[in-house]
Amino acid sequence: MVAVVADDEDDGLAMVHRIAVAGKYFRCGDEVWFCRAVTYGPFPPDGGLRQGAVLGRDLDVLVELGANALRVYGVPDDEFVAACRVRGLRILITLAWTQHVDFFENASALSEAREKLVAAVERFSSEPVVMGFLVGNEISPTLVRWMGPSRVRRALEKLIAAGRAADPAALFSYASFPSTEYLMPANADFAAYNVFLEDEEAYFRYLLRLQNVAGDRPLMITEFGIDSQLNGEQMQAEAMAWQVDAACRAGVAGTTVFAFSDSWHRAGNEITAWDFGLQRRDGSLKPAAESLANAWREIEAPIDGVKLESPPKISVIVCTYRGAAVLEDCLRSLSDVRYPDFEVVVVNDGADGEVEKIVAEFPVVRHLAQEHAGLSAARNFGAEQSSGEVLVYTDDDCRVDRDWLSYLALALESGEFSAVGGPNVAPQAKSLAEACVTAAPGGPAHVLLSDTVAEHLPGCNLAVRREALEVVGGFREEFRTAGDDVDFCWRLQSAGFRIGFHPAAWVWHLRRETLRAYLRQQVGYGKAEALLIPRHGDRFGAIGAARWRGWVYDGSFATEVDGASMIYQGVFGYAGFQAVYGGDRGLAYLVSSVQWLMLALIFALVGIVYMPIGIIGGLMFGVSV
């Protein structure tokens, strides 16, 4: 929800909070802010933005339609910013620069872009009306290949770094599109994609894919439209409704309609071969405008556009062992959850008195105590004592999103899956040690076989139908601290059940704060793996590493392009929707593997008696770091 206060000076609306990123969504203050944007301009004859009374009328129309933001192509002037401010409209600024040529060969292009960006960022550094900056838009795929995908991405990352240095609180991204799906800067605050698909189901499926590409960051659709000249105004109107519905069901952070008007200007010419606007060239509104207004009505967060047919009774089970230090935040977040029918059960493994005191502060939470028997036993005890038809597990060091259960229920609603889950997002690190642990391998991660089908879900974000849990016999109680979720997911699949994934069903999950705690966690994982190997030998390699059939997602942008990856789709690679197909995972995968680290440790120990070998071990650790 946009936070505004009355401004006595201009009798308009003055914005208080800057838009920020929190998990998979944008936030305005403490509230989720769903971006409802429309592209505005460029317009003939000068290829800029309208001014004066015409601008005021346009913005009033957009407010009536329910827009809360505009995307503009170029840096607006003070009059435009002031007109947006008094109407409560945010501005997403797209940097205009010479990106249609080889900007490495043309040495001045990047330096000029950097100067433009820094000047714009500094100018608006204290202006909440500007929600963020796009440092580029749809660089040609042919040009990207000519210059090199990694090289182009690094150039975009340097632009973002320069902008962030000018204003650390500003938001930055690059507007990519399916033909260069892989091209997304690693330091972008949110993933931004222009997507023009004319089929609702295909659009929804692609949004789910882009959610996985985005990783732990918000996904924003920065252009979507239908050409009414080619497809007719009725089809355009219908598309305005289903694209908002798809965005909400996919849990994206915002959607942008292209464009406000059919009157559109590019490279010195008015475009007359298409009509993407909500408004005709004579200023009259098309049916698409009313359709969009109806679709946007009362949507302040993505879940507001989702209607569950028959929400199941859910039991949220939080298992804790001496977790008093983190449990209160977990239960407080569960108290804010918006879902029609759920209960919360805390299983106090070890009957810790401090845990019992904390649970007593939340009257709606049930407290169950047991003698210390381990994590799996606690999970089973919670299932036995709860009443929900769906059992949802999370950890005491998690804080859940308020719409978490609704998106889990939505994923189950199709009937295709017997268990579902979503991402676990690491909060911003508070120290260098915590940042290193967050970036280190071996953290809780989901493994996906497709954009919606999972091979493994961490136990911190796992929902399962009660009947499926009972068929496989619950969790194996020899797994006392870890490995229980891996074993459980594999047994579900062996029993014929399918596991689903929804990227909007996310939770915050604290990572270990110190290196010692991280190493202790990894030792626990190693012990769990030793228990998994004899039970699931076919899922492990000869030297002990798990052989996942899917892809492990670590929360980063899934767009890395390196020497071992290949962009390959269509004749000569010119088809749309270009993905990156990974081959050998390369040096980064090797030096972060358990085998590499164990060998480095052995060398370091041998170095106690023979220094040269110890030096090699130290160098190996250094490369991993």
XYZ file of C-alpha atoms in Angstrom:
625
model
C 0.000 0.000 0.000
C 1.399 3.443 -0.917
C 1.955 5.451 2.246
C 0.949 9.109 1.781
C 0.283 12.135 3.964
C -1.469 15.391 3.255
C 0.805 18.182 2.081
C -0.582 21.605 3.057
C 1.668 23.407 0.581
C 0.259 21.982 -2.631
C -2.879 20.299 -1.292
C -1.703 17.107 -2.970
C -0.098 13.899 -1.816
C 3.472 13.682 -0.552
C 5.132 10.267 -0.401
C 6.830 9.286 2.834
C 8.590 5.975 2.178
C 10.969 4.936 -0.572
C 10.235 1.617 -2.223
C 12.532 -1.120 -0.914
C 13.103 -4.822 -1.549
C 12.287 -7.432 1.098
C 12.502 -11.054 0.025
C 10.496 -11.704 -3.129
C 8.436 -8.494 -2.898
C 8.698 -4.730 -2.925
C 7.887 -2.973 0.329
C 6.609 0.498 1.145
C 7.273 1.007 4.823
C 6.080 -2.177 6.518
C 3.600 -3.132 3.786
C 3.960 -5.223 0.649
C 3.755 -2.946 -2.391
C 2.527 -4.529 -5.613
C 3.710 -2.421 -8.541
C 0.833 -1.620 -10.920
C 2.664 0.256 -13.657
C 2.067 1.541 -17.187
C 4.754 2.638 -19.643
C 4.485 6.321 -20.547
C 6.114 7.766 -23.679
C 8.208 8.540 -25.580
C 5.756 10.705 -27.526
C 6.066 12.632 -30.800
C 7.145 15.111 -31.953
C 10.204 15.443 -29.698
C 10.285 11.869 -28.396
C 9.908 12.958 -24.784
C 7.223 13.174 -22.098
C 4.103 15.281 -22.228
C 3.829 18.436 -20.144
C 1.286 20.852 -18.746
C -2.437 20.178 -18.951
C -2.025 17.178 -21.266
C 0.293 15.515 -18.776
C -2.115 16.226 -15.920
C -5.054 14.678 -17.794
C -3.004 11.581 -18.656
C -1.868 11.050 -15.082
C -5.394 11.540 -13.753
C -6.595 8.817 -16.123
C -3.849 6.472 -14.923
C -4.762 7.064 -11.284
C -8.409 6.301 -12.097
C -7.307 3.043 -13.735
C -5.535 2.042 -10.518
C -1.910 2.542 -11.578
C 0.555 3.373 -8.815
C 3.661 3.703 -11.010
C 4.912 4.721 -14.463
C 7.841 3.406 -16.422
C 9.508 6.130 -18.504
C 12.263 5.880 -21.134
C 14.611 8.673 -20.187
C 15.150 10.989 -17.224
C 12.045 13.093 -16.451
C 12.155 16.798 -15.625
C 11.030 18.451 -12.393
C 7.545 19.277 -13.715
C 6.879 15.638 -14.561
C 8.172 14.432 -11.190
C 6.060 16.975 -9.322
C 2.933 15.983 -11.283
C 3.500 12.315 -10.379
C 4.246 13.130 -6.749
C 0.952 14.891 -6.071
C -0.935 11.944 -7.563
C 0.909 9.238 -5.647
C 2.503 7.761 -8.777
C 6.000 6.276 -8.532
C 8.444 6.510 -11.457
C 10.674 3.733 -12.793
C 13.368 5.450 -14.857
C 14.949 3.656 -17.813
C 18.406 4.973 -18.662
C 18.602 5.974 -22.337
C 22.075 5.440 -23.821
C 23.834 4.053 -26.890
C 23.242 0.352 -26.294
C 22.305 -0.555 -29.886
C 25.939 -0.622 -31.065
C 29.089 -2.429 -29.915
C 29.613 -0.287 -26.832
C 32.997 -1.836 -26.149
C 34.244 -0.803 -29.582
C 32.618 2.612 -29.100
C 34.614 3.417 -25.972
C 32.659 6.537 -25.035
C 29.250 4.812 -24.873
C 29.698 3.169 -21.470
C 31.396 6.164 -19.887
C 28.592 8.438 -21.092
C 25.999 5.975 -19.771
C 27.732 5.942 -16.406
C 27.787 9.742 -16.251
C 24.080 9.946 -17.160
C 23.125 7.345 -14.576
C 25.137 8.846 -11.734
C 23.778 12.326 -12.494
C 20.182 11.026 -12.459
C 20.671 8.999 -9.291
C 22.272 11.918 -7.452
C 19.511 14.236 -8.611
C 16.772 11.978 -7.223
C 18.650 10.558 -4.241
C 16.171 12.034 -1.748
C 13.074 11.670 -3.941
C 10.702 8.830 -2.855
C 8.632 9.246 -6.021
C 11.431 7.515 -8.000
C 11.066 3.804 -7.263
C 14.204 2.747 -9.133
C 16.363 2.721 -12.245
C 16.746 0.338 -15.181
C 20.294 0.652 -16.523
C 19.332 -0.678 -19.960
C 16.562 -2.254 -21.987
C 16.586 -5.258 -24.324
C 20.106 -5.209 -25.742
C 19.912 -7.094 -29.037
C 20.677 -10.827 -28.643
C 22.860 -10.756 -31.763
C 24.828 -7.865 -30.307
C 25.101 -9.624 -26.937
C 26.602 -12.686 -28.600
C 28.939 -10.560 -30.668
C 30.275 -8.749 -27.606
C 30.054 -11.777 -25.277
C 27.265 -12.428 -22.714
C 29.569 -12.423 -19.678
C 31.268 -9.235 -20.829
C 27.935 -7.477 -21.361
C 26.635 -8.622 -17.994
C 29.749 -7.331 -16.246
C 29.311 -3.952 -17.969
C 25.727 -3.746 -16.684
C 26.912 -4.731 -13.216
C 29.464 -1.912 -13.270
C 26.724 0.569 -14.185
C 24.626 -0.651 -11.262
C 27.632 -0.440 -8.934
C 28.211 3.180 -10.001
C 24.567 4.047 -9.412
C 24.523 2.328 -6.034
C 27.643 4.223 -4.971
C 25.742 7.444 -5.688
C 22.687 6.300 -3.689
C 22.892 3.017 -1.733
C 19.147 3.079 -1.015
C 18.069 3.240 -4.678
C 16.863 0.151 -6.549
C 18.521 -0.970 -9.782
C 17.973 -3.598 -12.460
C 18.198 -4.189 -16.211
C 15.138 -4.869 -18.379
C 15.904 -8.120 -20.161
C 13.587 -10.181 -22.358
C 13.151 -13.843 -23.349
C 15.660 -13.711 -26.196
C 18.350 -12.879 -23.623
C 16.754 -14.499 -20.599
C 20.238 -15.300 -19.291
C 21.306 -11.641 -19.232
C 20.578 -10.379 -15.722
C 23.179 -8.556 -13.584
C 24.082 -10.479 -10.427
C 23.967 -7.280 -8.360
C 20.491 -6.216 -9.541
C 18.002 -5.581 -6.728
C 15.181 -7.241 -8.652
C 14.747 -9.221 -11.849
C 13.099 -7.197 -14.639
C 11.758 -8.806 -17.818
C 9.719 -7.597 -20.786
C 7.398 -10.454 -21.786
C 4.944 -10.384 -24.703
C 2.996 -13.649 -24.768
C -0.538 -13.872 -26.102
C -1.578 -17.107 -24.383
C -2.578 -17.048 -20.720
C -1.302 -20.488 -19.738
C 2.013 -20.015 -21.552
C 2.410 -16.635 -19.866
C 1.746 -18.082 -16.403
C 4.189 -20.950 -16.934
C 6.857 -18.534 -18.100
C 6.344 -16.324 -15.050
C 7.028 -19.349 -12.849
C 10.207 -20.001 -14.801
C 11.319 -16.400 -14.432
C 10.620 -16.597 -10.699
C 13.185 -19.393 -10.495
C 15.621 -17.417 -12.641
C 15.162 -14.461 -10.263
C 16.205 -16.559 -7.268
C 15.658 -14.815 -3.941
C 14.951 -11.444 -5.556
C 11.608 -9.933 -6.607
C 10.460 -10.480 -10.185
C 8.908 -7.531 -11.996
C 7.418 -7.640 -15.471
C 8.548 -4.349 -16.969
C 6.572 -4.618 -20.221
C 3.504 -6.625 -21.220
C 1.104 -5.788 -23.998
C -1.161 -6.888 -26.819
C -1.282 -5.156 -30.210
C -4.940 -4.315 -30.779
C -4.258 -3.471 -34.430
C -3.287 -7.086 -35.093
C -5.369 -8.927 -32.473
C -8.367 -6.667 -32.001
C -9.411 -4.555 -29.042
C -11.464 -7.345 -27.471
C -8.486 -9.695 -27.231
C -6.401 -6.867 -25.823
C -9.034 -6.232 -23.154
C -9.171 -9.907 -22.197
C -5.382 -10.050 -21.967
C -5.296 -7.140 -19.527
C -7.364 -9.212 -17.094
C -5.562 -12.532 -17.399
C -2.057 -11.060 -17.249
C -2.851 -9.525 -13.841
C -4.394 -12.802 -12.698
C -1.322 -14.745 -13.835
C 1.005 -12.282 -12.123
C -0.845 -12.669 -8.841
C -0.962 -16.469 -9.050
C 2.771 -16.534 -9.794
C 3.484 -14.138 -6.923
C 5.433 -11.595 -8.955
C 6.302 -8.251 -7.370
C 4.779 -6.092 -10.078
C 3.514 -5.870 -13.626
C 3.822 -3.127 -16.239
C 1.398 -2.613 -19.118
C 2.861 -1.470 -22.426
C 1.660 1.173 -23.180
C -0.454 4.131 -22.103
C -1.083 5.440 -25.603
C -1.056 4.230 -29.211
C 0.843 7.434 -29.933
C 4.415 6.219 -29.520
C 7.728 7.539 -30.763
C 11.011 5.782 -31.536
C 14.244 6.836 -33.257
C 12.700 10.066 -34.566
C 9.555 8.428 -35.986
C 6.031 7.835 -34.764
C 5.186 4.132 -34.687
C 1.971 3.488 -36.609
C 2.354 -0.231 -37.393
C 1.113 -1.292 -33.934
C -1.423 -0.169 -31.335
C -0.407 -1.369 -27.878
C -1.956 1.546 -26.001
C -4.770 1.672 -23.483
C -5.623 4.987 -25.136
C -6.203 5.534 -28.853
C -4.394 8.243 -30.787
C -7.463 10.486 -30.527
C -7.307 10.274 -26.722
C -10.273 7.937 -26.216
C -9.860 4.885 -24.009
C -10.068 1.350 -25.355
C -11.950 -1.503 -23.614
C -8.540 -2.661 -22.338
C -8.441 0.316 -19.957
C -11.647 -0.674 -18.171
C -10.557 -4.318 -18.110
C -7.245 -3.350 -16.507
C -8.965 -1.135 -13.939
C -11.243 -4.006 -12.915
C -8.298 -6.409 -12.665
C -6.217 -4.013 -10.550
C -9.043 -3.055 -8.217
C -8.171 -3.754 -4.544
C -4.875 -5.496 -5.341
C -2.291 -4.144 -2.919
C -0.308 -7.407 -2.672
C -0.073 -10.312 -5.155
C -2.174 -12.641 -3.008
C -5.120 -10.207 -3.225
C -5.636 -11.436 -6.785
C -5.680 -15.131 -5.819
C -8.907 -16.962 -5.022
C -8.529 -20.375 -3.368
C -11.407 -22.705 -4.261
C -11.333 -24.867 -1.128
C -8.576 -23.974 1.357
C -7.588 -27.087 3.343
C -7.108 -27.075 7.118
C -3.376 -26.625 7.690
C -1.290 -27.530 10.725
C 1.962 -25.570 10.917
C 4.492 -27.612 12.905
C 7.565 -25.865 14.342
C 10.116 -28.244 15.839
C 12.665 -26.697 18.189
C 15.560 -27.920 20.304
C 16.869 -25.245 22.654
C 15.723 -22.636 20.156
C 14.471 -19.987 22.581
C 16.780 -17.350 21.088
C 15.021 -17.387 17.705
C 11.591 -18.915 18.352
C 9.808 -15.705 19.345
C 10.417 -14.039 15.961
C 9.194 -17.184 14.213
C 5.938 -17.292 16.185
C 5.389 -13.569 15.744
C 5.622 -13.967 11.966
C 3.171 -16.871 12.105
C 0.760 -14.648 14.034
C 0.660 -12.316 11.013
C -0.150 -15.046 8.479
C -3.271 -14.460 6.376
C -4.998 -17.820 5.809
C -8.572 -18.834 6.652
C -8.007 -22.122 8.517
C -4.751 -23.075 10.231
C -3.240 -23.967 13.591
C 0.313 -23.631 14.909
C 1.944 -26.407 16.926
C 5.363 -26.093 18.573
C 7.128 -29.350 19.393
C 9.551 -28.664 22.240
C 12.146 -31.395 21.773
C 13.853 -31.748 25.150
C 11.079 -29.995 27.132
C 13.053 -26.735 27.392
C 11.475 -24.414 29.986
C 12.525 -21.252 28.115
C 10.802 -22.486 24.987
C 7.637 -23.195 26.959
C 7.630 -19.646 28.352
C 7.904 -18.143 24.875
C 5.081 -20.288 23.486
C 2.878 -19.232 26.427
C 3.060 -15.643 25.113
C 1.112 -16.758 22.017
C -2.255 -18.133 23.220
C -3.254 -19.525 19.829
C -0.090 -21.655 19.607
C -0.186 -25.196 21.008
C 2.822 -26.384 22.990
C 3.903 -30.041 22.841
C 6.860 -31.248 24.904
C 8.824 -34.467 24.460
C 12.018 -35.943 25.803
C 14.916 -35.114 23.501
C 14.548 -37.589 20.627
C 15.721 -35.606 17.614
C 14.222 -33.698 14.705
C 12.448 -36.542 12.890
C 10.788 -37.780 16.079
C 9.610 -34.220 16.765
C 8.189 -33.920 13.239
C 6.285 -37.188 13.661
C 4.995 -36.218 17.119
C 3.721 -32.918 15.751
C 1.896 -34.721 12.941
C 0.266 -37.183 15.369
C -0.986 -34.410 17.663
C -2.223 -31.988 14.985
C -5.533 -31.938 13.127
C -4.825 -30.472 9.690
C -5.273 -32.361 6.453
C -2.082 -30.638 5.286
C 1.011 -30.608 7.517
C 3.409 -27.707 6.992
C 6.869 -27.800 8.551
C 9.141 -24.871 9.250
C 12.100 -24.286 11.577
C 12.398 -22.156 14.680
C 14.959 -19.914 12.943
C 12.536 -19.059 10.122
C 10.244 -16.081 9.702
C 7.424 -16.763 7.287
C 5.848 -14.442 4.758
C 2.270 -13.599 5.668
C 0.909 -15.151 2.454
C 3.125 -18.247 2.669
C 0.321 -20.705 3.463
C -1.945 -19.325 0.731
C 0.645 -20.001 -1.972
C 1.342 -23.486 -0.581
C -2.402 -24.186 -0.704
C -2.563 -22.786 -4.242
C 0.183 -25.192 -5.363
C -1.706 -28.119 -3.795
C -5.052 -27.059 -5.263
C -4.357 -28.553 -8.701
C -4.285 -32.058 -7.187
C -1.058 -32.799 -9.047
C 1.139 -32.769 -5.945
C 1.100 -34.500 -2.572
C 3.822 -32.264 -1.135
C 4.865 -28.724 -1.996
C 7.295 -26.072 -0.821
C 9.033 -22.888 -1.777
C 12.265 -20.932 -1.371
C 14.011 -20.189 1.897
C 15.519 -16.727 1.619
C 18.526 -15.602 3.648
C 18.024 -12.221 5.382
C 20.611 -9.542 4.739
C 23.838 -10.449 6.530
C 24.703 -8.354 9.598
C 28.432 -9.125 9.589
C 31.205 -10.203 7.237
C 31.263 -13.684 8.820
C 27.532 -14.090 8.310
C 27.840 -12.900 4.705
C 30.567 -15.482 4.057
C 28.450 -18.254 5.579
C 25.461 -17.180 3.477
C 27.574 -17.332 0.307
C 29.213 -20.640 1.228
C 28.029 -23.948 -0.287
C 26.119 -26.482 1.746
C 23.169 -24.336 2.820
C 19.525 -25.466 2.663
C 18.447 -25.459 -0.983
C 15.618 -26.786 -3.088
C 16.293 -29.066 -6.052
C 13.991 -28.702 -9.051
C 13.274 -31.143 -11.869
C 11.284 -28.445 -13.694
C 9.948 -24.991 -12.900
C 7.149 -26.494 -10.806
C 8.303 -30.029 -9.894
C 10.834 -30.589 -7.103
C 13.165 -33.450 -6.298
C 13.966 -32.105 -2.853
C 12.563 -29.463 -0.503
C 14.264 -28.396 2.737
C 12.330 -29.181 5.901
C 12.176 -25.485 6.790
C 9.536 -24.997 4.083
C 7.751 -28.264 3.397
C 4.022 -28.997 3.158
C 2.677 -32.541 2.798
C -0.776 -34.034 2.674
C -1.416 -36.152 5.758
C -2.320 -39.250 3.745
C 0.965 -39.106 1.830
C 2.967 -38.794 5.053
C 1.151 -41.791 6.499
C 1.738 -43.923 3.389
C 5.528 -43.506 3.623
C 5.531 -43.884 7.397
C 6.488 -40.358 8.354
C 10.081 -39.286 8.988
C 12.751 -41.850 9.861
C 13.779 -41.169 13.422
C 17.432 -42.100 13.025
C 17.810 -38.697 11.356
C 18.124 -36.634 14.526
C 19.477 -33.295 13.223
C 19.541 -33.318 9.401
C 18.949 -35.456 6.335
C 15.372 -36.248 7.333
C 13.921 -34.019 4.600
C 16.147 -35.560 1.886
C 15.185 -39.085 2.902
C 11.507 -38.115 3.178
C 11.349 -36.488 -0.262
C 13.083 -39.420 -1.940
C 10.725 -41.894 -0.266
C 7.705 -39.853 -1.336
C 8.848 -40.043 -4.945
C 9.609 -43.756 -4.704
C 6.041 -44.262 -3.468
C 4.691 -42.531 -6.584
C 3.934 -39.107 -5.101
C 4.890 -35.883 -6.866
C 6.460 -32.916 -5.114
C 5.583 -29.415 -6.261
C 7.223 -26.028 -5.897
C 5.807 -22.513 -5.794
C 8.312 -19.637 -5.828
C 5.978 -17.281 -3.942
C 5.628 -19.636 -0.933
C 8.793 -18.327 0.687
C 10.191 -17.959 4.181
C 13.107 -16.033 5.662
C 15.668 -18.520 6.991
C 18.523 -17.377 9.209
C 21.950 -18.680 8.242
C 24.642 -19.509 10.787
C 26.244 -16.378 12.213
C 29.774 -17.714 12.738
C 32.205 -19.945 10.907
C 32.261 -22.346 13.869
C 28.472 -22.727 13.800
C 28.580 -23.242 10.021
C 31.237 -25.958 10.288
C 29.259 -27.662 13.066
C 26.230 -27.623 10.756
C 28.266 -29.154 7.926
C 29.481 -31.931 10.239
C 25.839 -32.677 11.008
C 25.073 -32.796 7.296
C 27.973 -35.200 6.811
C 26.635 -37.553 9.492
C 23.200 -37.402 7.870
C 24.710 -38.229 4.484
C 26.368 -41.290 6.017
C 22.896 -42.473 7.020
C 21.425 -41.699 3.601
C 23.985 -43.608 1.518
C 23.062 -47.176 2.633
C 19.332 -46.418 2.200
C 19.604 -44.599 -1.140
C 22.788 -45.947 -2.684
C 21.544 -45.384 -6.237
C 21.401 -41.631 -5.560
C 25.077 -41.312 -4.638
C 28.233 -41.419 -6.703
C 31.233 -43.659 -6.181
C 32.991 -41.130 -3.942
C 29.915 -40.305 -1.881
C 28.476 -37.131 -3.415
C 24.708 -37.014 -3.939
C 23.677 -37.333 -7.585
C 20.739 -34.985 -7.945
C 18.550 -35.506 -10.979
C 17.411 -31.901 -10.848
C 19.134 -28.553 -10.459
C 20.180 -27.191 -7.065
C 18.976 -23.608 -6.493
C 21.053 -21.531 -4.091
C 19.037 -18.304 -4.210
C 21.214 -16.446 -6.731
C 20.171 -15.419 -10.245
C 20.107 -18.623 -12.306
C 21.622 -16.828 -15.303
C 25.330 -17.474 -15.056
C 27.030 -17.682 -18.441
C 30.562 -19.037 -18.498
C 32.870 -20.894 -20.831
C 31.159 -24.194 -20.101
C 27.631 -22.922 -20.814
C 25.904 -22.695 -24.135
C 23.105 -20.495 -25.454
C 21.343 -22.785 -27.849
C 17.795 -22.656 -29.168
C 16.400 -22.276 -32.654
C 18.117 -22.086 -36.048
C 21.479 -20.349 -35.507
C 20.292 -19.597 -31.961
C 17.783 -16.976 -33.114
C 14.657 -18.406 -31.449
C 12.973 -16.558 -28.620
C 13.202 -17.634 -24.975
C 16.930 -18.250 -24.925
C 17.990 -20.267 -21.901
C 21.471 -21.165 -20.743
C 22.315 -24.837 -20.976
C 25.100 -25.745 -18.591
C 27.720 -28.320 -19.466
C 30.619 -29.057 -17.159
C 30.006 -26.997 -14.009
C 33.608 -25.806 -14.086
C 36.105 -24.611 -11.522
C 33.607 -22.972 -9.148
C 31.751 -26.267 -8.729
C 34.985 -28.214 -8.200
C 36.510 -25.971 -5.531
C 33.279 -25.790 -3.497
C 32.743 -29.557 -3.465
C 33.047 -31.606 -0.299
C 35.744 -33.749 -1.917
C 37.958 -30.734 -2.669
C 37.580 -29.363 0.855
C 38.305 -32.746 2.448
C 41.440 -33.126 0.326
C 42.532 -29.620 1.353
C 42.002 -30.569 5.001
C 44.082 -33.738 4.607
C 46.891 -31.760 2.955
C 46.753 -29.205 5.769
C 47.063 -31.957 8.394
C 49.951 -33.592 6.541
C 51.527 -30.139 6.488
C 52.065 -30.411 10.242
C 54.923 -32.820 9.531
C 55.777 -31.778 5.956
C 55.299 -28.063 5.308
C 55.184 -28.060 1.441
C 52.065 -30.253 1.448
C 50.495 -27.980 4.064
C 51.092 -24.985 1.814
C 49.205 -26.751 -0.981
C 46.310 -27.380 1.403
C 46.278 -23.731 2.405
C 46.229 -22.649 -1.228
C 43.329 -25.006 -1.901
C 41.337 -23.445 0.956
C 42.238 -20.016 -0.379
C 40.859 -20.830 -3.838
C 37.598 -22.074 -2.257
C 37.207 -18.870 -0.254
